[in-house]
Amino acid sequence: MELSNRTILLGVTGGIAIHRSLDYASQLIKWGASVHVIMTQNATRLINPLQFQVLSRNPVLLDLFETGENWKPPHIELADRADLLTIVPATANILGKIANGIADDALSTVAVSVHCPILIAPAMNGHMYQNPYVQRNIETLSKQGVEFIDPAIGDLACGYEGTGRLSPVDLILERTRGILQDRNDLHGKRVLVTAGATREYLDPVRFITNGSSGKMGYALAEAAIRRGAKVHLVSGHATVNPPTGVEFCHVDSTQEMHSAVLRKFKETDIVVMAAAPTDFRPIEFKPHKIKKQANNLTLNLEKNPDIAKTLGATKSHQFLVCFAAETNDVIENAKEKLIKKNCDLIVANDILAEGAGFATDTNIVTLLDKAGNCEQLPRLSKLEVAEAIFDRIVEMMK
């Protein structure tokens, strides 16, 4: 009974994936949770509330003006008791309401009343999900600490194919369990994460870089914070905002990143090298913009310091995790880097694979260690990949 003595509010909206919320509720109850369902009026047109009532053995809240057994309105009583609010499935409508503080029905009112974590699993037409207004609402909620289970890719009920399917129930359950079990397995650990792309300037205008968005590194920093670690994030250029609670250091060049990492290395327990440092830099920096005076331009480059290799050669108690972003012979190249850089764990991924690599919201990685273990993960959100990496780190450090 993993979730005994836990109260979970399950918000159910009128999405076509609503039948899977029954499976989700059923499993929560098997795990011992006390489940209270709140349905929107549109949801009741797809599933009879009685089904949830029989499953949960609790009344289903439908009307904001229902009266409870005591003086407290039911939505306030539930909000006060809740350990977690989940919304499965979540439509574009409910996302817009919560993001803008609208409380005009039972579910939206509960959502703005709770003082517990919120987990949302969107499901909708792919064009709706990609709509900039919907994405803005998701971003707004994420910045306020709301957690999301990204929708899956595949055939949609509307006949389209794309991103919008409700994420598998198993993944939603795993995230639910992770939140409620309040994993604190990195408490007291000092974690250093590198992220993003470094830039090597040719002149004040132009630079050499790569396509790293920083999303994977920032997800790792967020996962470590959630698990109780003190996190120092050293980041080059990134397209996302740093997670709340990290000690943040911005750098431009690979040499700056090298220096920033070495300054913190001795006092660090775990280092995760998720950044994409530029391997070469111009030998000469031009103080003024290079003019187009010829048809060809020859650049003389020199090697940048290999940050991961430096750490691997000097580490004492530190646990070192490196990334191997490859385009061919992925596993073979990763194994070579594992030994050459003296990493404890290496995360390999094919950046040309669909759903993996730079700038995507998902990743497909393989975890390799010196004992010969090789675990390939399915396509997951980058936060889920980050959690899986720290699961392995914690297991190995034991």
Tab-separated table of C-alpha atoms in Angstrom:
chain	number	residue	atom	x	y	z
A	1	MET	CA	0.000	0.000	0.000
A	2	GLU	CA	2.533	2.522	-1.253
A	3	LEU	CA	0.212	5.528	-1.027
A	4	SER	CA	-1.727	4.734	2.127
A	5	ASN	CA	-2.783	7.800	4.117
A	6	ARG	CA	-2.448	9.957	0.992
A	7	THR	CA	-5.365	11.992	-0.345
A	8	ILE	CA	-5.374	12.511	-4.103
A	9	LEU	CA	-7.818	14.775	-5.907
A	10	LEU	CA	-8.386	13.573	-9.457
A	11	GLY	CA	-9.683	16.207	-11.846
A	12	VAL	CA	-11.350	14.753	-14.931
A	13	THR	CA	-12.175	16.907	-17.951
A	14	GLY	CA	-14.055	16.205	-21.160
A	15	GLY	CA	-11.251	14.759	-23.258
A	16	ILE	CA	-11.659	11.678	-25.409
A	17	ALA	CA	-8.972	9.911	-23.331
A	18	ILE	CA	-11.221	10.111	-20.271
A	19	HIS	CA	-11.660	6.322	-20.050
A	20	ARG	CA	-7.971	5.993	-19.134
A	21	SER	CA	-8.541	8.104	-16.047
A	22	LEU	CA	-10.592	5.183	-14.734
A	23	ASP	CA	-7.518	2.951	-15.005
A	24	TYR	CA	-5.434	5.630	-13.301
A	25	ALA	CA	-7.917	5.984	-10.431
A	26	SER	CA	-8.175	2.210	-10.035
A	27	GLN	CA	-4.407	1.821	-9.628
A	28	LEU	CA	-4.177	4.689	-7.136
A	29	ILE	CA	-6.814	2.986	-5.024
A	30	LYS	CA	-4.926	-0.342	-5.210
A	31	TRP	CA	-1.898	1.527	-3.872
A	32	GLY	CA	-3.954	2.607	-0.869
A	33	ALA	CA	-4.655	6.241	-1.767
A	34	SER	CA	-7.875	8.001	-0.851
A	35	VAL	CA	-9.116	9.274	-4.242
A	36	HIS	CA	-11.674	12.061	-4.628
A	37	VAL	CA	-12.833	12.752	-8.177
A	38	ILE	CA	-13.887	16.169	-9.457
A	39	MET	CA	-15.498	16.177	-12.897
A	40	THR	CA	-16.327	18.987	-15.273
A	41	GLN	CA	-19.790	19.049	-16.819
A	42	ASN	CA	-18.352	18.089	-20.210
A	43	ALA	CA	-16.651	15.077	-18.618
A	44	THR	CA	-20.006	13.799	-17.379
A	45	ARG	CA	-21.209	13.642	-20.994
A	46	LEU	CA	-18.526	11.032	-21.722
A	47	ILE	CA	-18.485	8.960	-18.512
A	48	ASN	CA	-21.125	8.516	-15.843
A	49	PRO	CA	-19.862	9.891	-12.505
A	50	LEU	CA	-21.204	6.750	-10.849
A	51	GLN	CA	-18.281	4.787	-12.309
A	52	PHE	CA	-15.785	6.959	-10.448
A	53	GLN	CA	-17.913	6.912	-7.301
A	54	VAL	CA	-17.997	3.104	-7.240
A	55	LEU	CA	-14.233	2.907	-7.883
A	56	SER	CA	-13.218	5.501	-5.328
A	57	ARG	CA	-15.950	4.814	-2.747
A	58	ASN	CA	-16.222	8.588	-2.413
A	59	PRO	CA	-18.767	11.067	-3.779
A	60	VAL	CA	-17.829	12.728	-7.059
A	61	LEU	CA	-17.771	16.526	-6.912
A	62	LEU	CA	-19.643	18.017	-9.864
A	63	ASP	CA	-21.206	21.246	-8.673
A	64	LEU	CA	-19.453	24.197	-7.079
A	65	PHE	CA	-22.545	24.815	-4.950
A	66	GLU	CA	-22.941	21.330	-3.522
A	67	THR	CA	-23.225	21.250	0.267
A	68	GLY	CA	-21.068	18.936	2.322
A	69	GLU	CA	-21.532	17.267	5.665
A	70	ASN	CA	-20.096	20.185	7.611
A	71	TRP	CA	-19.941	23.956	7.324
A	72	LYS	CA	-17.039	23.946	4.837
A	73	PRO	CA	-17.891	24.005	1.122
A	74	PRO	CA	-16.794	20.641	-0.375
A	75	HIS	CA	-14.248	22.202	-2.740
A	76	ILE	CA	-12.498	23.950	0.160
A	77	GLU	CA	-12.606	20.879	2.368
A	78	LEU	CA	-11.036	18.771	-0.380
A	79	ALA	CA	-8.433	21.431	-1.137
A	80	ASP	CA	-7.394	21.519	2.512
A	81	ARG	CA	-7.034	17.742	2.723
A	82	ALA	CA	-5.253	17.121	-0.561
A	83	ASP	CA	-1.693	15.792	-0.823
A	84	LEU	CA	-1.829	16.049	-4.621
A	85	LEU	CA	-4.151	17.337	-7.324
A	86	THR	CA	-3.901	15.508	-10.634
A	87	ILE	CA	-5.858	16.367	-13.789
A	88	VAL	CA	-6.129	13.393	-16.136
A	89	PRO	CA	-6.918	14.116	-18.914
A	90	ALA	CA	-6.517	17.884	-19.075
A	91	THR	CA	-8.072	19.810	-21.952
A	92	ALA	CA	-6.911	23.128	-23.380
A	93	ASN	CA	-9.888	24.722	-21.629
A	94	ILE	CA	-8.861	23.763	-18.096
A	95	LEU	CA	-5.245	24.782	-18.765
A	96	GLY	CA	-6.434	28.234	-19.822
A	97	LYS	CA	-8.642	28.607	-16.771
A	98	ILE	CA	-6.007	27.656	-14.210
A	99	ALA	CA	-3.232	29.649	-15.896
A	100	ASN	CA	-5.378	32.770	-15.746
A	101	GLY	CA	-6.859	32.227	-12.297
A	102	ILE	CA	-10.392	31.597	-13.574
A	103	ALA	CA	-12.545	29.655	-11.092
A	104	ASP	CA	-16.000	29.184	-12.580
A	105	ASP	CA	-16.684	25.500	-11.853
A	106	ALA	CA	-15.798	22.907	-9.228
A	107	LEU	CA	-12.508	21.736	-10.774
A	108	SER	CA	-11.070	25.144	-11.640
A	109	THR	CA	-12.028	26.437	-8.187
A	110	VAL	CA	-10.323	23.503	-6.467
A	111	ALA	CA	-7.255	24.055	-8.658
A	112	VAL	CA	-6.831	27.640	-7.467
A	113	SER	CA	-7.602	26.663	-3.850
A	114	VAL	CA	-5.171	23.805	-3.225
A	115	HIS	CA	-1.830	24.281	-1.487
A	116	CYS	CA	-0.363	20.954	-2.604
A	117	PRO	CA	1.554	19.855	-5.731
A	118	ILE	CA	-0.383	19.776	-9.012
A	119	LEU	CA	0.265	17.212	-11.754
A	120	ILE	CA	-1.368	17.685	-15.158
A	121	ALA	CA	-1.538	15.248	-18.075
A	122	PRO	CA	-2.780	17.111	-21.181
A	123	ALA	CA	-4.561	15.316	-24.014
A	124	MET	CA	-6.013	17.034	-27.071
A	125	ASN	CA	-5.779	17.510	-30.815
A	126	GLY	CA	-2.185	18.064	-31.912
A	127	HIS	CA	-2.886	21.477	-33.455
A	128	MET	CA	-4.566	22.561	-30.237
A	129	TYR	CA	-1.615	21.389	-28.161
A	130	GLN	CA	0.874	23.280	-30.351
A	131	ASN	CA	-1.251	26.434	-30.384
A	132	PRO	CA	0.861	29.313	-28.986
A	133	TYR	CA	-1.857	30.300	-26.505
A	134	VAL	CA	-1.994	26.772	-25.089
A	135	GLN	CA	1.803	26.593	-24.933
A	136	ARG	CA	1.889	29.951	-23.172
A	137	ASN	CA	-0.571	28.661	-20.561
A	138	ILE	CA	1.560	25.542	-20.021
A	139	GLU	CA	4.656	27.696	-19.643
A	140	THR	CA	2.868	29.970	-17.161
A	141	LEU	CA	1.782	27.017	-15.036
A	142	SER	CA	5.195	25.357	-15.222
A	143	LYS	CA	6.840	28.517	-13.897
A	144	GLN	CA	4.445	28.371	-10.936
A	145	GLY	CA	5.621	24.846	-10.105
A	146	VAL	CA	2.859	22.826	-11.772
A	147	GLU	CA	4.221	19.545	-13.131
A	148	PHE	CA	3.271	18.202	-16.550
A	149	ILE	CA	3.295	14.770	-18.119
A	150	ASP	CA	3.891	15.578	-21.776
A	151	PRO	CA	1.408	14.034	-24.217
A	152	ALA	CA	2.562	11.177	-26.416
A	153	ILE	CA	2.918	11.088	-30.203
A	154	GLY	CA	0.662	8.887	-32.303
A	155	ASP	CA	-2.772	8.515	-33.885
A	156	LEU	CA	-5.336	10.876	-32.398
A	157	ALA	CA	-9.076	10.299	-32.039
A	158	CYS	CA	-9.772	13.187	-34.406
A	159	GLY	CA	-8.057	11.360	-37.265
A	160	TYR	CA	-4.814	13.326	-37.144
A	161	GLU	CA	-1.415	11.979	-36.198
A	162	GLY	CA	0.861	13.993	-33.937
A	163	THR	CA	1.497	15.068	-30.349
A	164	GLY	CA	-1.618	15.016	-28.202
A	165	ARG	CA	-2.309	11.480	-26.992
A	166	LEU	CA	-2.596	11.083	-23.244
A	167	SER	CA	0.708	9.833	-21.879
A	168	PRO	CA	0.644	6.135	-20.874
A	169	VAL	CA	-1.040	5.599	-17.524
A	170	ASP	CA	2.060	3.813	-16.203
A	171	LEU	CA	4.135	6.970	-16.675
A	172	ILE	CA	1.505	9.131	-14.979
A	173	LEU	CA	1.380	6.689	-12.073
A	174	GLU	CA	5.163	6.670	-11.752
A	175	ARG	CA	5.309	10.470	-11.625
A	176	THR	CA	2.441	10.488	-9.110
A	177	ARG	CA	4.263	8.028	-6.891
A	178	GLY	CA	7.490	10.007	-7.173
A	179	ILE	CA	5.806	13.213	-6.033
A	180	LEU	CA	3.941	11.619	-3.146
A	181	GLN	CA	6.800	9.499	-1.876
A	182	ASP	CA	8.769	12.746	-1.611
A	183	ARG	CA	12.059	11.203	-2.663
A	184	ASN	CA	14.793	12.900	-0.709
A	185	ASP	CA	17.603	10.543	-1.677
A	186	LEU	CA	19.980	13.362	-2.634
A	187	HIS	CA	19.520	15.311	0.575
A	188	GLY	CA	22.848	16.719	1.701
A	189	LYS	CA	24.516	16.026	-1.660
A	190	ARG	CA	26.138	18.794	-3.671
A	191	VAL	CA	25.392	18.401	-7.366
A	192	LEU	CA	27.108	20.293	-10.181
A	193	VAL	CA	25.346	20.324	-13.567
A	194	THR	CA	26.618	21.835	-16.799
A	195	ALA	CA	24.166	22.752	-19.526
A	196	GLY	CA	23.699	24.618	-22.778
A	197	ALA	CA	26.032	25.599	-25.606
A	198	THR	CA	29.241	27.581	-25.315
A	199	ARG	CA	30.207	30.203	-27.882
A	200	GLU	CA	33.625	30.963	-29.348
A	201	TYR	CA	33.733	34.416	-30.921
A	202	LEU	CA	35.579	35.169	-34.161
A	203	ASP	CA	34.822	38.870	-33.857
A	204	PRO	CA	32.266	40.955	-31.894
A	205	VAL	CA	29.476	39.653	-34.170
A	206	ARG	CA	30.189	36.062	-35.175
A	207	PHE	CA	30.815	32.947	-33.125
A	208	ILE	CA	31.149	29.164	-33.369
A	209	THR	CA	28.569	27.177	-31.410
A	210	ASN	CA	26.142	24.256	-31.647
A	211	GLY	CA	22.419	23.587	-31.366
A	212	SER	CA	22.186	22.719	-27.673
A	213	SER	CA	19.131	24.291	-26.016
A	214	GLY	CA	20.118	23.498	-22.427
A	215	LYS	CA	16.822	21.637	-21.861
A	216	MET	CA	18.451	18.366	-20.799
A	217	GLY	CA	20.858	20.010	-18.373
A	218	TYR	CA	18.157	22.212	-16.873
A	219	ALA	CA	15.918	19.152	-16.420
A	220	LEU	CA	18.762	17.416	-14.573
A	221	ALA	CA	19.187	20.427	-12.300
A	222	GLU	CA	15.443	20.472	-11.595
A	223	ALA	CA	15.368	16.738	-10.840
A	224	ALA	CA	18.291	17.078	-8.412
A	225	ILE	CA	16.584	19.985	-6.612
A	226	ARG	CA	13.420	17.914	-6.221
A	227	ARG	CA	15.416	15.112	-4.641
A	228	GLY	CA	16.885	17.360	-1.977
A	229	ALA	CA	20.302	18.211	-3.448
A	230	LYS	CA	22.051	21.548	-3.357
A	231	VAL	CA	22.558	22.292	-7.053
A	232	HIS	CA	25.087	24.510	-8.820
A	233	LEU	CA	24.186	24.999	-12.502
A	234	VAL	CA	26.916	26.209	-14.881
A	235	SER	CA	25.261	27.119	-18.165
A	236	GLY	CA	26.195	28.404	-21.553
A	237	HIS	CA	23.553	29.689	-23.965
A	238	ALA	CA	20.125	28.107	-23.300
A	239	THR	CA	16.566	28.620	-24.502
A	240	VAL	CA	14.891	27.859	-21.155
A	241	ASN	CA	14.879	29.492	-17.735
A	242	PRO	CA	16.923	28.037	-14.848
A	243	PRO	CA	14.915	25.993	-12.328
A	244	THR	CA	13.969	27.672	-9.083
A	245	GLY	CA	16.370	26.960	-6.256
A	246	VAL	CA	19.628	26.417	-8.138
A	247	GLU	CA	22.832	28.382	-7.692
A	248	PHE	CA	23.288	29.688	-11.225
A	249	CYS	CA	26.437	30.639	-13.120
A	250	HIS	CA	26.287	31.821	-16.736
A	251	VAL	CA	29.306	31.463	-19.019
A	252	ASP	CA	30.001	32.197	-22.669
A	253	SER	CA	33.068	30.233	-23.731
A	254	THR	CA	34.324	26.722	-23.064
A	255	GLN	CA	37.312	28.129	-21.163
A	256	GLU	CA	34.932	30.084	-18.917
A	257	MET	CA	32.910	26.919	-18.303
A	258	HIS	CA	36.107	24.996	-17.559
A	259	SER	CA	37.150	27.574	-14.951
A	260	ALA	CA	33.669	27.783	-13.380
A	261	VAL	CA	33.437	23.996	-13.031
A	262	LEU	CA	36.920	23.646	-11.521
A	263	ARG	CA	36.117	26.309	-8.929
A	264	LYS	CA	33.246	24.179	-7.599
A	265	PHE	CA	34.587	20.690	-8.283
A	266	LYS	CA	36.353	19.972	-4.975
A	267	GLU	CA	33.248	20.709	-2.919
A	268	THR	CA	30.958	18.678	-5.196
A	269	ASP	CA	29.653	15.124	-4.730
A	270	ILE	CA	28.025	14.506	-8.123
A	271	VAL	CA	28.908	16.129	-11.450
A	272	VAL	CA	26.652	15.751	-14.494
A	273	MET	CA	28.239	17.093	-17.683
A	274	ALA	CA	25.191	17.732	-19.862
A	275	ALA	CA	26.536	20.848	-21.596
A	276	ALA	CA	27.688	20.928	-25.207
A	277	PRO	CA	31.003	22.800	-25.012
A	278	THR	CA	32.498	23.924	-28.307
A	279	ASP	CA	35.579	21.790	-28.946
A	280	PHE	CA	37.588	24.405	-30.858
A	281	ARG	CA	38.146	28.152	-30.616
A	282	PRO	CA	39.713	30.677	-32.996
A	283	ILE	CA	43.408	31.231	-32.368
A	284	GLU	CA	42.876	34.927	-32.967
A	285	PHE	CA	39.909	37.096	-31.976
A	286	LYS	CA	39.341	40.044	-34.312
A	287	PRO	CA	38.388	43.165	-32.293
A	288	HIS	CA	36.327	44.510	-35.226
A	289	LYS	CA	33.810	42.855	-37.510
A	290	ILE	CA	35.469	40.793	-40.235
A	291	LYS	CA	34.641	42.316	-43.623
A	292	LYS	CA	33.724	40.398	-46.746
A	293	GLN	CA	36.941	41.168	-48.615
A	294	ALA	CA	37.470	37.801	-50.314
A	295	ASN	CA	35.478	34.830	-51.582
A	296	ASN	CA	36.989	32.517	-48.959
A	297	LEU	CA	37.863	32.885	-45.301
A	298	THR	CA	40.323	30.576	-43.537
A	299	LEU	CA	39.898	30.124	-39.813
A	300	ASN	CA	42.749	28.889	-37.645
A	301	LEU	CA	41.366	26.992	-34.664
A	302	GLU	CA	42.864	25.446	-31.564
A	303	LYS	CA	41.501	22.872	-29.148
A	304	ASN	CA	39.539	23.918	-26.101
A	305	PRO	CA	40.162	22.159	-22.784
A	306	ASP	CA	38.259	18.883	-22.368
A	307	ILE	CA	36.343	19.621	-19.171
A	308	ALA	CA	35.091	16.086	-18.568
A	309	LYS	CA	38.539	14.583	-19.135
A	310	THR	CA	40.068	17.068	-16.675
A	311	LEU	CA	37.527	16.088	-14.017
A	312	GLY	CA	37.985	12.383	-14.657
A	313	ALA	CA	41.734	12.720	-14.174
A	314	THR	CA	41.493	14.672	-10.912
A	315	LYS	CA	38.370	13.314	-9.180
A	316	SER	CA	38.622	11.774	-5.728
A	317	HIS	CA	35.228	11.123	-4.101
A	318	GLN	CA	33.143	12.681	-6.902
A	319	PHE	CA	30.694	10.671	-9.020
A	320	LEU	CA	31.136	11.798	-12.630
A	321	VAL	CA	28.428	11.510	-15.293
A	322	CYS	CA	29.219	12.440	-18.897
A	323	PHE	CA	27.097	12.711	-22.027
A	324	ALA	CA	27.974	11.327	-25.458
A	325	ALA	CA	25.965	13.024	-28.199
A	326	GLU	CA	26.732	10.993	-31.307
A	327	THR	CA	25.609	10.647	-34.921
A	328	ASN	CA	27.033	7.177	-35.639
A	329	ASP	CA	28.420	4.151	-33.775
A	330	VAL	CA	26.704	5.569	-30.709
A	331	ILE	CA	27.341	2.779	-28.200
A	332	GLU	CA	30.906	2.101	-29.347
A	333	ASN	CA	31.851	5.784	-29.160
A	334	ALA	CA	30.182	6.121	-25.764
A	335	LYS	CA	32.095	3.141	-24.354
A	336	GLU	CA	35.345	4.675	-25.576
A	337	LYS	CA	34.527	8.006	-23.891
A	338	LEU	CA	33.537	6.210	-20.687
A	339	ILE	CA	37.047	4.820	-20.345
A	340	LYS	CA	38.994	7.719	-21.875
A	341	LYS	CA	37.372	10.335	-19.622
A	342	ASN	CA	37.178	8.094	-16.534
A	343	CYS	CA	33.436	8.619	-16.074
A	344	ASP	CA	31.390	6.578	-13.633
A	345	LEU	CA	28.350	6.683	-15.920
A	346	ILE	CA	27.885	7.860	-19.483
A	347	VAL	CA	24.617	8.872	-21.147
A	348	ALA	CA	24.673	8.158	-24.883
A	349	ASN	CA	22.205	9.410	-27.442
A	350	ASP	CA	21.894	9.573	-31.195
A	351	ILE	CA	21.172	13.235	-31.870
A	352	LEU	CA	19.856	12.367	-35.344
A	353	ALA	CA	17.125	10.071	-33.994
A	354	GLU	CA	13.570	11.390	-34.068
A	355	GLY	CA	12.554	12.626	-30.625
A	356	ALA	CA	16.139	12.882	-29.365
A	357	GLY	CA	18.999	15.345	-29.396
A	358	PHE	CA	19.261	19.098	-29.277
A	359	ALA	CA	16.293	21.437	-28.778
A	360	THR	CA	13.676	18.668	-28.460
A	361	ASP	CA	11.454	18.241	-25.399
A	362	THR	CA	12.077	14.479	-25.377
A	363	ASN	CA	15.174	12.311	-25.463
A	364	ILE	CA	16.170	8.702	-26.140
A	365	VAL	CA	19.275	7.668	-24.231
A	366	THR	CA	21.327	4.655	-23.221
A	367	LEU	CA	23.044	4.478	-19.818
A	368	LEU	CA	26.416	2.707	-19.711
A	369	ASP	CA	28.819	2.067	-16.843
A	370	LYS	CA	32.229	0.421	-16.406
A	371	ALA	CA	30.667	-2.790	-15.104
A	372	GLY	CA	29.296	-3.376	-18.592
A	373	ASN	CA	25.690	-2.494	-17.798
A	374	CYS	CA	23.865	-1.026	-20.773
A	375	GLU	CA	20.283	0.204	-20.284
A	376	GLN	CA	18.393	1.765	-23.184
A	377	LEU	CA	15.508	3.983	-22.151
A	378	PRO	CA	12.453	4.583	-24.355
A	379	ARG	CA	11.597	8.035	-25.619
A	380	LEU	CA	10.786	10.082	-22.523
A	381	SER	CA	10.459	13.718	-21.611
A	382	LYS	CA	13.816	15.203	-20.641
A	383	LEU	CA	12.669	15.509	-17.030
A	384	GLU	CA	11.812	11.795	-17.006
A	385	VAL	CA	15.233	11.024	-18.480
A	386	ALA	CA	16.792	13.165	-15.746
A	387	GLU	CA	14.924	11.226	-13.053
A	388	ALA	CA	16.078	7.924	-14.571
A	389	ILE	CA	19.691	9.137	-14.587
A	390	PHE	CA	19.532	10.100	-10.911
A	391	ASP	CA	17.852	6.790	-10.091
A	392	ARG	CA	20.917	5.059	-11.551
A	393	ILE	CA	23.337	7.438	-9.804
A	394	VAL	CA	21.727	6.823	-6.409
A	395	GLU	CA	21.750	3.070	-6.993
A	396	MET	CA	25.425	3.062	-8.016
A	397	MET	CA	26.524	5.297	-5.153
A	398	LYS	CA	25.064	2.885	-2.611
